Amino acid sequence: MGGFVAIPEPDRTGLALFKDWRTWYRVTGTLGGGPEPLVVLHGGPGAGHDYTLRIARIAEQGRPVIHYDQLGIGLSTHLPDRGADFWTVQLFLDELDSLLATLGIQDGYHVLGQSWGGMLAAEHAVRRPAGLRSLTIANSPASMELWLAAAAGLRAELPPAVQETLLAHEAAGTTDSDAYKAAEQVFYARHVCRVTPNPPEVDATWAKVAEDGTVYHTMNGPNEFHVIGTLKDWTVIDRLHLIDVPTLLVSGRHDEATPATVQPFADRIPDVRWEIFEDSSHMPHIEEEERYLQVVGAFLDSV
């Protein structure tokens, strides 16, 4: 299990102008003159970058790594009064394009997206941006229909009392109750992060969602497996054949992104390979940190 090696400090941080707002970013390593950078897209939507910070250790291999907080969470501009019509996939695609241009890396970069970040990364890649060198889709579904079907199957394997608590509170609209939250954690410990207790960077992410859940609750819903937000009908399956860069798929054997949710990526992306981490769930970058860094690093170097 990971969590024992220090997360590297950033070489620089900043705020990039995006329309009337600010996108916070951090760079681990030095941009320019070496391997093209890896840009990490965090999940949620609206989860913040913290829980993905161990991926910054790719910089130890000589490749700079860029993390950022997407609009609405963390150290970027918060907009709690904006409604569902504002929080769209296109907004986050535009933000990514803006950040690439601000950092001057739009002509050569790699993207790694985790969970929702992988969905966003796929949306970015199907547009065939000229500077995209490779794509890593980590722990992501190709459609929310598949995600919801997988979640239903995993929920059915929970203890009966936990299932009953979840269903009762979802029906009553009381998903913010302590009893529901406790039942939710049973699922999370099996299928989200199997490192217990969760490392500080994961706790930091959950704390930020609790502090401002605008994006997460609007686009996703109350939690990872009860998706009632604006993304509930999302799919990229019909466009995956357009991805024209080498692609690595990453998932965990116990992942809430089950093999069935990932399979369309494997079937439809022309140049693709798939690595399943046997001792991981949704966060193999934490659960099997060293192997994850080796697999992802070797893939990036091969490109």
PDB file of C-alpha atoms in Angstrom:
ATOM      1  CA  MET A   1       0.000   0.000   0.000  1.00  0.00           C
ATOM      2  CA  GLY A   2       1.149   3.562  -0.694  1.00  0.00           C
ATOM      3  CA  GLY A   3       1.244   6.604   1.511  1.00  0.00           C
ATOM      4  CA  PHE A   4       4.748   6.264   2.964  1.00  0.00           C
ATOM      5  CA  VAL A   5       6.740   8.485   0.578  1.00  0.00           C
ATOM      6  CA  ALA A   6       6.440  12.246   0.914  1.00  0.00           C
ATOM      7  CA  ILE A   7       4.489  14.078  -1.768  1.00  0.00           C
ATOM      8  CA  PRO A   8       6.942  16.427  -3.511  1.00  0.00           C
ATOM      9  CA  GLU A   9       6.568  20.131  -2.987  1.00  0.00           C
ATOM     10  CA  PRO A  10       5.640  22.164  -6.086  1.00  0.00           C
ATOM     11  CA  ASP A  11       8.296  24.131  -7.926  1.00  0.00           C
ATOM     12  CA  ARG A  12       5.737  26.827  -8.580  1.00  0.00           C
ATOM     13  CA  THR A  13       2.081  27.649  -8.029  1.00  0.00           C
ATOM     14  CA  GLY A  14      -0.112  30.280  -9.563  1.00  0.00           C
ATOM     15  CA  LEU A  15      -3.515  31.541 -10.560  1.00  0.00           C
ATOM     16  CA  ALA A  16      -4.393  31.426 -14.264  1.00  0.00           C
ATOM     17  CA  LEU A  17      -6.991  33.836 -15.589  1.00  0.00           C
ATOM     18  CA  PHE A  18     -10.026  32.045 -17.036  1.00  0.00           C
ATOM     19  CA  LYS A  19     -12.722  34.425 -18.270  1.00  0.00           C
ATOM     20  CA  ASP A  20     -13.626  36.448 -15.161  1.00  0.00           C
ATOM     21  CA  TRP A  21     -12.290  33.818 -12.752  1.00  0.00           C
ATOM     22  CA  ARG A  22      -9.061  32.224 -11.556  1.00  0.00           C
ATOM     23  CA  THR A  23      -7.818  28.640 -11.913  1.00  0.00           C
ATOM     24  CA  TRP A  24      -5.241  27.632  -9.302  1.00  0.00           C
ATOM     25  CA  TYR A  25      -2.405  25.376 -10.479  1.00  0.00           C
ATOM     26  CA  ARG A  26       0.823  23.844  -9.223  1.00  0.00           C
ATOM     27  CA  VAL A  27       3.807  22.616 -11.227  1.00  0.00           C
ATOM     28  CA  THR A  28       6.108  19.893  -9.895  1.00  0.00           C
ATOM     29  CA  GLY A  29       9.333  20.006 -11.911  1.00  0.00           C
ATOM     30  CA  THR A  30      10.411  22.491 -14.550  1.00  0.00           C
ATOM     31  CA  LEU A  31       8.460  23.243 -17.708  1.00  0.00           C
ATOM     32  CA  GLY A  32      10.401  23.423 -20.969  1.00  0.00           C
ATOM     33  CA  GLY A  33      13.566  21.793 -22.186  1.00  0.00           C
ATOM     34  CA  GLY A  34      12.749  18.230 -21.105  1.00  0.00           C
ATOM     35  CA  PRO A  35       9.970  15.670 -21.391  1.00  0.00           C
ATOM     36  CA  GLU A  36       6.580  17.119 -22.178  1.00  0.00           C
ATOM     37  CA  PRO A  37       4.464  17.691 -19.063  1.00  0.00           C
ATOM     38  CA  LEU A  38       1.694  15.566 -17.625  1.00  0.00           C
ATOM     39  CA  VAL A  39      -1.510  17.442 -16.783  1.00  0.00           C
ATOM     40  CA  VAL A  40      -3.636  15.761 -14.089  1.00  0.00           C
ATOM     41  CA  LEU A  41      -7.422  16.223 -14.156  1.00  0.00           C
ATOM     42  CA  HIS A  42      -9.056  15.516 -10.806  1.00  0.00           C
ATOM     43  CA  GLY A  43     -12.381  13.837 -10.227  1.00  0.00           C
ATOM     44  CA  GLY A  44     -15.674  14.761  -8.651  1.00  0.00           C
ATOM     45  CA  PRO A  45     -16.713  16.829 -10.478  1.00  0.00           C
ATOM     46  CA  GLY A  46     -15.711  19.319  -7.835  1.00  0.00           C
ATOM     47  CA  ALA A  47     -13.400  17.130  -5.730  1.00  0.00           C
ATOM     48  CA  GLY A  48     -10.253  19.224  -5.983  1.00  0.00           C
ATOM     49  CA  HIS A  49      -6.696  18.167  -6.746  1.00  0.00           C
ATOM     50  CA  ASP A  50      -5.536  17.036  -3.279  1.00  0.00           C
ATOM     51  CA  TYR A  51      -6.265  13.304  -3.463  1.00  0.00           C
ATOM     52  CA  THR A  52      -4.336  12.984  -6.765  1.00  0.00           C
ATOM     53  CA  LEU A  53      -1.154  14.611  -5.423  1.00  0.00           C
ATOM     54  CA  ARG A  54       0.831  11.362  -5.260  1.00  0.00           C
ATOM     55  CA  ILE A  55       0.872  11.443  -9.069  1.00  0.00           C
ATOM     56  CA  ALA A  56       3.213  14.445  -8.687  1.00  0.00           C
ATOM     57  CA  ARG A  57       5.910  11.845  -7.992  1.00  0.00           C
ATOM     58  CA  ILE A  58       6.041  11.227 -11.754  1.00  0.00           C
ATOM     59  CA  ALA A  59       8.269  14.327 -11.647  1.00  0.00           C
ATOM     60  CA  GLU A  60      10.907  12.134  -9.951  1.00  0.00           C
ATOM     61  CA  GLN A  61      11.214  10.432 -13.354  1.00  0.00           C
ATOM     62  CA  GLY A  62      12.138  13.760 -14.981  1.00  0.00           C
ATOM     63  CA  ARG A  63       8.719  14.714 -16.343  1.00  0.00           C
ATOM     64  CA  PRO A  64       6.993  17.842 -14.978  1.00  0.00           C
ATOM     65  CA  VAL A  65       3.511  17.333 -13.551  1.00  0.00           C
ATOM     66  CA  ILE A  66       0.744  19.925 -13.438  1.00  0.00           C
ATOM     67  CA  HIS A  67      -2.153  19.731 -11.005  1.00  0.00           C
ATOM     68  CA  TYR A  68      -4.971  22.243 -10.836  1.00  0.00           C
ATOM     69  CA  ASP A  69      -8.255  22.845  -9.081  1.00  0.00           C
ATOM     70  CA  GLN A  70     -11.118  23.013 -11.545  1.00  0.00           C
ATOM     71  CA  LEU A  71     -13.408  25.997 -11.261  1.00  0.00           C
ATOM     72  CA  GLY A  72     -15.686  25.870  -8.225  1.00  0.00           C
ATOM     73  CA  ILE A  73     -13.465  23.991  -5.777  1.00  0.00           C
ATOM     74  CA  GLY A  74     -10.265  24.233  -3.774  1.00  0.00           C
ATOM     75  CA  LEU A  75      -8.066  27.258  -4.437  1.00  0.00           C
ATOM     76  CA  SER A  76      -9.800  28.240  -7.687  1.00  0.00           C
ATOM     77  CA  THR A  77     -12.737  30.663  -7.895  1.00  0.00           C
ATOM     78  CA  HIS A  78     -15.865  29.422  -6.116  1.00  0.00           C
ATOM     79  CA  LEU A  79     -19.266  30.230  -7.597  1.00  0.00           C
ATOM     80  CA  PRO A  80     -21.836  28.780  -5.178  1.00  0.00           C
ATOM     81  CA  ASP A  81     -24.705  30.806  -6.655  1.00  0.00           C
ATOM     82  CA  ARG A  82     -24.388  29.368 -10.172  1.00  0.00           C
ATOM     83  CA  GLY A  83     -27.002  26.836 -11.262  1.00  0.00           C
ATOM     84  CA  ALA A  84     -27.002  23.639 -13.273  1.00  0.00           C
ATOM     85  CA  ASP A  85     -26.985  25.471 -16.604  1.00  0.00           C
ATOM     86  CA  PHE A  86     -23.564  26.938 -15.729  1.00  0.00           C
ATOM     87  CA  TRP A  87     -21.766  23.753 -14.658  1.00  0.00           C
ATOM     88  CA  THR A  88     -21.285  21.966 -17.968  1.00  0.00           C
ATOM     89  CA  VAL A  89     -18.687  19.694 -19.545  1.00  0.00           C
ATOM     90  CA  GLN A  90     -17.938  22.481 -22.025  1.00  0.00           C
ATOM     91  CA  LEU A  91     -17.075  24.882 -19.194  1.00  0.00           C
ATOM     92  CA  PHE A  92     -14.380  22.541 -17.930  1.00  0.00           C
ATOM     93  CA  LEU A  93     -13.068  21.844 -21.429  1.00  0.00           C
ATOM     94  CA  ASP A  94     -12.714  25.591 -21.962  1.00  0.00           C
ATOM     95  CA  GLU A  95     -10.950  25.940 -18.615  1.00  0.00           C
ATOM     96  CA  LEU A  96      -8.449  23.221 -19.529  1.00  0.00           C
ATOM     97  CA  ASP A  97      -7.720  24.873 -22.880  1.00  0.00           C
ATOM     98  CA  SER A  98      -7.228  28.201 -21.113  1.00  0.00           C
ATOM     99  CA  LEU A  99      -4.795  26.701 -18.603  1.00  0.00           C
ATOM    100  CA  LEU A 100      -2.751  24.964 -21.324  1.00  0.00           C
ATOM    101  CA  ALA A 101      -2.417  28.279 -23.141  1.00  0.00           C
ATOM    102  CA  THR A 102      -1.533  30.212 -19.992  1.00  0.00           C
ATOM    103  CA  LEU A 103       1.260  27.751 -19.176  1.00  0.00           C
ATOM    104  CA  GLY A 104       2.429  27.762 -22.817  1.00  0.00           C
ATOM    105  CA  ILE A 105       2.232  23.977 -23.158  1.00  0.00           C
ATOM    106  CA  GLN A 106      -0.638  23.678 -25.632  1.00  0.00           C
ATOM    107  CA  ASP A 107       1.727  22.434 -28.342  1.00  0.00           C
ATOM    108  CA  GLY A 108       2.928  19.398 -26.417  1.00  0.00           C
ATOM    109  CA  TYR A 109       1.472  17.741 -23.294  1.00  0.00           C
ATOM    110  CA  HIS A 110       0.050  14.507 -21.879  1.00  0.00           C
ATOM    111  CA  VAL A 111      -3.221  14.241 -19.954  1.00  0.00           C
ATOM    112  CA  LEU A 112      -4.112  11.912 -17.084  1.00  0.00           C
ATOM    113  CA  GLY A 113      -7.695  12.097 -15.867  1.00  0.00           C
ATOM    114  CA  GLN A 114      -8.921  10.294 -12.744  1.00  0.00           C
ATOM    115  CA  SER A 115     -12.614   9.361 -12.357  1.00  0.00           C
ATOM    116  CA  TRP A 116     -14.591  12.402 -13.603  1.00  0.00           C
ATOM    117  CA  GLY A 117     -11.201  13.701 -14.733  1.00  0.00           C
ATOM    118  CA  GLY A 118     -10.945  10.721 -17.092  1.00  0.00           C
ATOM    119  CA  MET A 119     -14.373  11.498 -18.493  1.00  0.00           C
ATOM    120  CA  LEU A 120     -13.253  15.089 -19.065  1.00  0.00           C
ATOM    121  CA  ALA A 121      -9.968  13.860 -20.559  1.00  0.00           C
ATOM    122  CA  ALA A 122     -11.849  11.667 -23.037  1.00  0.00           C
ATOM    123  CA  GLU A 123     -14.033  14.643 -24.006  1.00  0.00           C
ATOM    124  CA  HIS A 124     -10.840  16.641 -24.558  1.00  0.00           C
ATOM    125  CA  ALA A 125      -9.218  13.897 -26.629  1.00  0.00           C
ATOM    126  CA  VAL A 126     -12.139  13.246 -28.990  1.00  0.00           C
ATOM    127  CA  ARG A 127     -11.689  16.831 -30.173  1.00  0.00           C
ATOM    128  CA  ARG A 128      -8.166  15.887 -31.349  1.00  0.00           C
ATOM    129  CA  PRO A 129      -6.207  18.827 -29.950  1.00  0.00           C
ATOM    130  CA  ALA A 130      -2.955  19.144 -31.878  1.00  0.00           C
ATOM    131  CA  GLY A 131      -0.696  19.213 -28.811  1.00  0.00           C
ATOM    132  CA  LEU A 132      -2.082  16.151 -27.029  1.00  0.00           C
ATOM    133  CA  ARG A 133       0.561  13.415 -26.991  1.00  0.00           C
ATOM    134  CA  SER A 134      -1.136  10.719 -24.914  1.00  0.00           C
ATOM    135  CA  LEU A 135      -4.167  10.037 -22.769  1.00  0.00           C
ATOM    136  CA  THR A 136      -4.433   8.152 -19.483  1.00  0.00           C
ATOM    137  CA  ILE A 137      -7.991   7.400 -18.366  1.00  0.00           C
ATOM    138  CA  ALA A 138      -7.869   6.250 -14.754  1.00  0.00           C
ATOM    139  CA  ASN A 139     -10.848   4.726 -12.915  1.00  0.00           C
ATOM    140  CA  SER A 140     -13.418   6.287 -15.234  1.00  0.00           C
ATOM    141  CA  PRO A 141     -16.638   5.084 -16.872  1.00  0.00           C
ATOM    142  CA  ALA A 142     -17.394   5.536 -20.557  1.00  0.00           C
ATOM    143  CA  SER A 143     -20.999   6.385 -19.686  1.00  0.00           C
ATOM    144  CA  MET A 144     -23.008   7.131 -16.563  1.00  0.00           C
ATOM    145  CA  GLU A 145     -25.531   4.476 -17.542  1.00  0.00           C
ATOM    146  CA  LEU A 146     -22.762   1.902 -17.143  1.00  0.00           C
ATOM    147  CA  TRP A 147     -21.583   3.564 -13.914  1.00  0.00           C
ATOM    148  CA  LEU A 148     -25.057   3.419 -12.375  1.00  0.00           C
ATOM    149  CA  ALA A 149     -25.502  -0.215 -13.376  1.00  0.00           C
ATOM    150  CA  ALA A 150     -22.161  -1.043 -11.775  1.00  0.00           C
ATOM    151  CA  ALA A 151     -23.070   0.878  -8.631  1.00  0.00           C
ATOM    152  CA  ALA A 152     -26.327  -1.055  -8.335  1.00  0.00           C
ATOM    153  CA  GLY A 153     -24.430  -4.330  -8.563  1.00  0.00           C
ATOM    154  CA  LEU A 154     -21.878  -3.289  -5.928  1.00  0.00           C
ATOM    155  CA  ARG A 155     -24.591  -2.003  -3.616  1.00  0.00           C
ATOM    156  CA  ALA A 156     -26.339  -5.365  -3.829  1.00  0.00           C
ATOM    157  CA  GLU A 157     -23.224  -6.951  -2.319  1.00  0.00           C
ATOM    158  CA  LEU A 158     -23.281  -4.713   0.779  1.00  0.00           C
ATOM    159  CA  PRO A 159     -24.664  -6.057   4.077  1.00  0.00           C
ATOM    160  CA  PRO A 160     -28.483  -6.023   4.014  1.00  0.00           C
ATOM    161  CA  ALA A 161     -28.752  -3.490   6.843  1.00  0.00           C
ATOM    162  CA  VAL A 162     -26.475  -1.095   4.976  1.00  0.00           C
ATOM    163  CA  GLN A 163     -28.524  -1.483   1.791  1.00  0.00           C
ATOM    164  CA  GLU A 164     -31.733  -0.812   3.685  1.00  0.00           C
ATOM    165  CA  THR A 165     -30.312   2.335   5.296  1.00  0.00           C
ATOM    166  CA  LEU A 166     -29.160   3.704   1.954  1.00  0.00           C
ATOM    167  CA  LEU A 167     -32.476   3.060   0.237  1.00  0.00           C
ATOM    168  CA  ALA A 168     -34.576   4.454   3.090  1.00  0.00           C
ATOM    169  CA  HIS A 169     -32.687   7.743   3.267  1.00  0.00           C
ATOM    170  CA  GLU A 170     -32.518   8.141  -0.519  1.00  0.00           C
ATOM    171  CA  ALA A 171     -36.298   7.702  -0.700  1.00  0.00           C
ATOM    172  CA  ALA A 172     -36.797  10.205   2.127  1.00  0.00           C
ATOM    173  CA  GLY A 173     -34.335  12.719   0.704  1.00  0.00           C
ATOM    174  CA  THR A 174     -32.253  12.610   3.895  1.00  0.00           C
ATOM    175  CA  THR A 175     -28.891  11.703   2.380  1.00  0.00           C
ATOM    176  CA  ASP A 176     -27.208  14.247   4.657  1.00  0.00           C
ATOM    177  CA  SER A 177     -28.112  12.254   7.790  1.00  0.00           C
ATOM    178  CA  ASP A 178     -25.455  10.641   9.979  1.00  0.00           C
ATOM    179  CA  ALA A 179     -26.936   7.179   9.453  1.00  0.00           C
ATOM    180  CA  TYR A 180     -26.737   7.551   5.687  1.00  0.00           C
ATOM    181  CA  LYS A 181     -23.184   8.871   5.861  1.00  0.00           C
ATOM    182  CA  ALA A 182     -22.135   5.881   7.974  1.00  0.00           C
ATOM    183  CA  ALA A 183     -23.655   3.456   5.472  1.00  0.00           C
ATOM    184  CA  GLU A 184     -22.008   5.369   2.641  1.00  0.00           C
ATOM    185  CA  GLN A 185     -18.598   4.772   4.234  1.00  0.00           C
ATOM    186  CA  VAL A 186     -19.077   1.008   4.036  1.00  0.00           C
ATOM    187  CA  PHE A 187     -19.243   1.323   0.250  1.00  0.00           C
ATOM    188  CA  TYR A 188     -16.334   3.779   0.132  1.00  0.00           C
ATOM    189  CA  ALA A 189     -14.048   1.512   2.177  1.00  0.00           C
ATOM    190  CA  ARG A 190     -14.656  -1.302  -0.312  1.00  0.00           C
ATOM    191  CA  HIS A 191     -14.739   0.511  -3.639  1.00  0.00           C
ATOM    192  CA  VAL A 192     -13.254   4.037  -3.347  1.00  0.00           C
ATOM    193  CA  CYS A 193     -10.103   3.831  -1.197  1.00  0.00           C
ATOM    194  CA  ARG A 194      -9.076   0.650   0.586  1.00  0.00           C
ATOM    195  CA  VAL A 195      -6.255   2.331   2.531  1.00  0.00           C
ATOM    196  CA  THR A 196      -7.547   2.818   6.082  1.00  0.00           C
ATOM    197  CA  PRO A 197      -7.445   5.269   7.548  1.00  0.00           C
ATOM    198  CA  ASN A 198      -7.527   7.335   4.378  1.00  0.00           C
ATOM    199  CA  PRO A 199      -4.328   9.361   3.886  1.00  0.00           C
ATOM    200  CA  PRO A 200      -4.454  13.108   4.621  1.00  0.00           C
ATOM    201  CA  GLU A 201      -4.735  14.136   0.966  1.00  0.00           C
ATOM    202  CA  VAL A 202      -7.924  12.069   0.585  1.00  0.00           C
ATOM    203  CA  ASP A 203      -9.368  13.523   3.783  1.00  0.00           C
ATOM    204  CA  ALA A 204      -8.550  16.983   2.423  1.00  0.00           C
ATOM    205  CA  THR A 205     -10.572  16.301  -0.713  1.00  0.00           C
ATOM    206  CA  TRP A 206     -13.638  15.140   1.200  1.00  0.00           C
ATOM    207  CA  ALA A 207     -13.341  18.180   3.481  1.00  0.00           C
ATOM    208  CA  LYS A 208     -13.353  20.530   0.517  1.00  0.00           C
ATOM    209  CA  VAL A 209     -16.424  18.846  -0.989  1.00  0.00           C
ATOM    210  CA  ALA A 210     -18.162  19.210   2.387  1.00  0.00           C
ATOM    211  CA  GLU A 211     -17.179  22.886   2.532  1.00  0.00           C
ATOM    212  CA  ASP A 212     -18.470  23.684  -0.960  1.00  0.00           C
ATOM    213  CA  GLY A 213     -20.317  20.898  -2.724  1.00  0.00           C
ATOM    214  CA  THR A 214     -21.779  23.133  -5.438  1.00  0.00           C
ATOM    215  CA  VAL A 215     -20.167  21.378  -8.404  1.00  0.00           C
ATOM    216  CA  TYR A 216     -20.236  17.847  -6.981  1.00  0.00           C
ATOM    217  CA  HIS A 217     -23.875  17.928  -5.936  1.00  0.00           C
ATOM    218  CA  THR A 218     -25.040  19.713  -9.084  1.00  0.00           C
ATOM    219  CA  MET A 219     -23.307  17.506 -11.622  1.00  0.00           C
ATOM    220  CA  ASN A 220     -23.024  14.221  -9.709  1.00  0.00           C
ATOM    221  CA  GLY A 221     -25.285  13.959  -6.686  1.00  0.00           C
ATOM    222  CA  PRO A 222     -24.961  13.292  -2.959  1.00  0.00           C
ATOM    223  CA  ASN A 223     -22.264  10.623  -3.305  1.00  0.00           C
ATOM    224  CA  GLU A 224     -20.354   8.287  -5.605  1.00  0.00           C
ATOM    225  CA  PHE A 225     -23.148   5.782  -6.166  1.00  0.00           C
ATOM    226  CA  HIS A 226     -26.375   7.830  -6.064  1.00  0.00           C
ATOM    227  CA  VAL A 227     -25.985   9.910  -9.201  1.00  0.00           C
ATOM    228  CA  ILE A 228     -28.937  12.229  -9.751  1.00  0.00           C
ATOM    229  CA  GLY A 229     -27.093  15.290 -11.080  1.00  0.00           C
ATOM    230  CA  THR A 230     -26.722  16.719 -14.569  1.00  0.00           C
ATOM    231  CA  LEU A 231     -24.156  14.079 -15.609  1.00  0.00           C
ATOM    232  CA  LYS A 232     -26.564  11.174 -15.106  1.00  0.00           C
ATOM    233  CA  ASP A 233     -27.129  10.767 -18.865  1.00  0.00           C
ATOM    234  CA  TRP A 234     -23.537  11.501 -19.946  1.00  0.00           C
ATOM    235  CA  THR A 235     -21.769   9.244 -22.451  1.00  0.00           C
ATOM    236  CA  VAL A 236     -18.727   9.450 -24.702  1.00  0.00           C
ATOM    237  CA  ILE A 237     -19.045   5.942 -26.154  1.00  0.00           C
ATOM    238  CA  ASP A 238     -20.242   7.024 -29.597  1.00  0.00           C
ATOM    239  CA  ARG A 239     -17.189   9.300 -30.043  1.00  0.00           C
ATOM    240  CA  LEU A 240     -14.339   7.178 -28.698  1.00  0.00           C
ATOM    241  CA  HIS A 241     -13.185   6.127 -32.180  1.00  0.00           C
ATOM    242  CA  LEU A 242     -12.082   9.746 -32.695  1.00  0.00           C
ATOM    243  CA  ILE A 243      -9.300   9.500 -30.111  1.00  0.00           C
ATOM    244  CA  ASP A 244      -6.069   9.405 -32.106  1.00  0.00           C
ATOM    245  CA  VAL A 245      -3.358   9.299 -29.416  1.00  0.00           C
ATOM    246  CA  PRO A 246      -1.930   6.340 -27.458  1.00  0.00           C
ATOM    247  CA  THR A 247      -4.197   5.667 -24.494  1.00  0.00           C
ATOM    248  CA  LEU A 248      -3.630   3.897 -21.184  1.00  0.00           C
ATOM    249  CA  LEU A 249      -6.613   2.659 -19.182  1.00  0.00           C
ATOM    250  CA  VAL A 250      -6.191   2.179 -15.437  1.00  0.00           C
ATOM    251  CA  SER A 251      -8.629   0.545 -13.054  1.00  0.00           C
ATOM    252  CA  GLY A 252      -8.669  -1.372  -9.781  1.00  0.00           C
ATOM    253  CA  ARG A 253      -9.993  -4.879  -9.313  1.00  0.00           C
ATOM    254  CA  HIS A 254     -12.327  -3.588  -6.564  1.00  0.00           C
ATOM    255  CA  ASP A 255     -13.030  -0.279  -8.337  1.00  0.00           C
ATOM    256  CA  GLU A 256     -16.440   1.340  -8.418  1.00  0.00           C
ATOM    257  CA  ALA A 257     -15.468   1.858 -12.062  1.00  0.00           C
ATOM    258  CA  THR A 258     -15.923  -1.856 -12.753  1.00  0.00           C
ATOM    259  CA  PRO A 259     -14.510  -3.541 -15.879  1.00  0.00           C
ATOM    260  CA  ALA A 260     -17.904  -3.225 -17.575  1.00  0.00           C
ATOM    261  CA  THR A 261     -17.791   0.569 -17.218  1.00  0.00           C
ATOM    262  CA  VAL A 262     -14.295   0.732 -18.755  1.00  0.00           C
ATOM    263  CA  GLN A 263     -14.800  -1.829 -21.540  1.00  0.00           C
ATOM    264  CA  PRO A 264     -16.039   0.632 -24.213  1.00  0.00           C
ATOM    265  CA  PHE A 265     -12.765   2.538 -23.944  1.00  0.00           C
ATOM    266  CA  ALA A 266     -10.879  -0.705 -24.597  1.00  0.00           C
ATOM    267  CA  ASP A 267     -13.168  -1.681 -27.455  1.00  0.00           C
ATOM    268  CA  ARG A 268     -13.361   1.626 -29.321  1.00  0.00           C
ATOM    269  CA  ILE A 269     -10.129   3.589 -28.828  1.00  0.00           C
ATOM    270  CA  PRO A 270      -7.788   2.533 -31.656  1.00  0.00           C
ATOM    271  CA  ASP A 271      -4.445   2.598 -29.777  1.00  0.00           C
ATOM    272  CA  VAL A 272      -5.199   1.413 -26.256  1.00  0.00           C
ATOM    273  CA  ARG A 273      -3.823  -0.717 -23.438  1.00  0.00           C
ATOM    274  CA  TRP A 274      -5.431  -1.553 -20.072  1.00  0.00           C
ATOM    275  CA  GLU A 275      -3.831  -2.133 -16.682  1.00  0.00           C
ATOM    276  CA  ILE A 276      -5.927  -3.523 -13.811  1.00  0.00           C
ATOM    277  CA  PHE A 277      -4.481  -3.149 -10.320  1.00  0.00           C
ATOM    278  CA  GLU A 278      -5.427  -6.263  -8.386  1.00  0.00           C
ATOM    279  CA  ASP A 279      -5.137  -4.810  -4.871  1.00  0.00           C
ATOM    280  CA  SER A 280      -6.852  -1.497  -5.575  1.00  0.00           C
ATOM    281  CA  SER A 281     -10.283   0.049  -5.806  1.00  0.00           C
ATOM    282  CA  HIS A 282     -10.835   3.591  -7.137  1.00  0.00           C
ATOM    283  CA  MET A 283      -7.464   5.083  -6.146  1.00  0.00           C
ATOM    284  CA  PRO A 284      -4.599   2.820  -7.248  1.00  0.00           C
ATOM    285  CA  HIS A 285      -2.341   5.879  -7.292  1.00  0.00           C
ATOM    286  CA  ILE A 286      -2.619   5.594  -3.490  1.00  0.00           C
ATOM    287  CA  GLU A 287      -3.443   1.920  -2.981  1.00  0.00           C
ATOM    288  CA  GLU A 288      -0.583   0.602  -5.150  1.00  0.00           C
ATOM    289  CA  GLU A 289       1.426   3.788  -5.444  1.00  0.00           C
ATOM    290  CA  GLU A 290       4.829   2.496  -6.555  1.00  0.00           C
ATOM    291  CA  ARG A 291       3.465   0.172  -9.220  1.00  0.00           C
ATOM    292  CA  TYR A 292       1.117   2.879 -10.462  1.00  0.00           C
ATOM    293  CA  LEU A 293       3.978   5.339 -10.877  1.00  0.00           C
ATOM    294  CA  GLN A 294       6.011   2.710 -12.726  1.00  0.00           C
ATOM    295  CA  VAL A 295       3.161   1.748 -15.087  1.00  0.00           C
ATOM    296  CA  VAL A 296       2.142   5.310 -15.883  1.00  0.00           C
ATOM    297  CA  GLY A 297       5.729   6.515 -16.176  1.00  0.00           C
ATOM    298  CA  ALA A 298       6.687   3.703 -18.538  1.00  0.00           C
ATOM    299  CA  PHE A 299       3.644   4.409 -20.692  1.00  0.00           C
ATOM    300  CA  LEU A 300       4.465   8.113 -20.935  1.00  0.00           C
ATOM    301  CA  ASP A 301       8.083   7.342 -21.806  1.00  0.00           C
ATOM    302  CA  SER A 302       6.970   4.873 -24.491  1.00  0.00           C
ATOM    303  CA  VAL A 303       5.061   7.669 -26.213  1.00  0.00           C
TER     304      VAL A 303
END
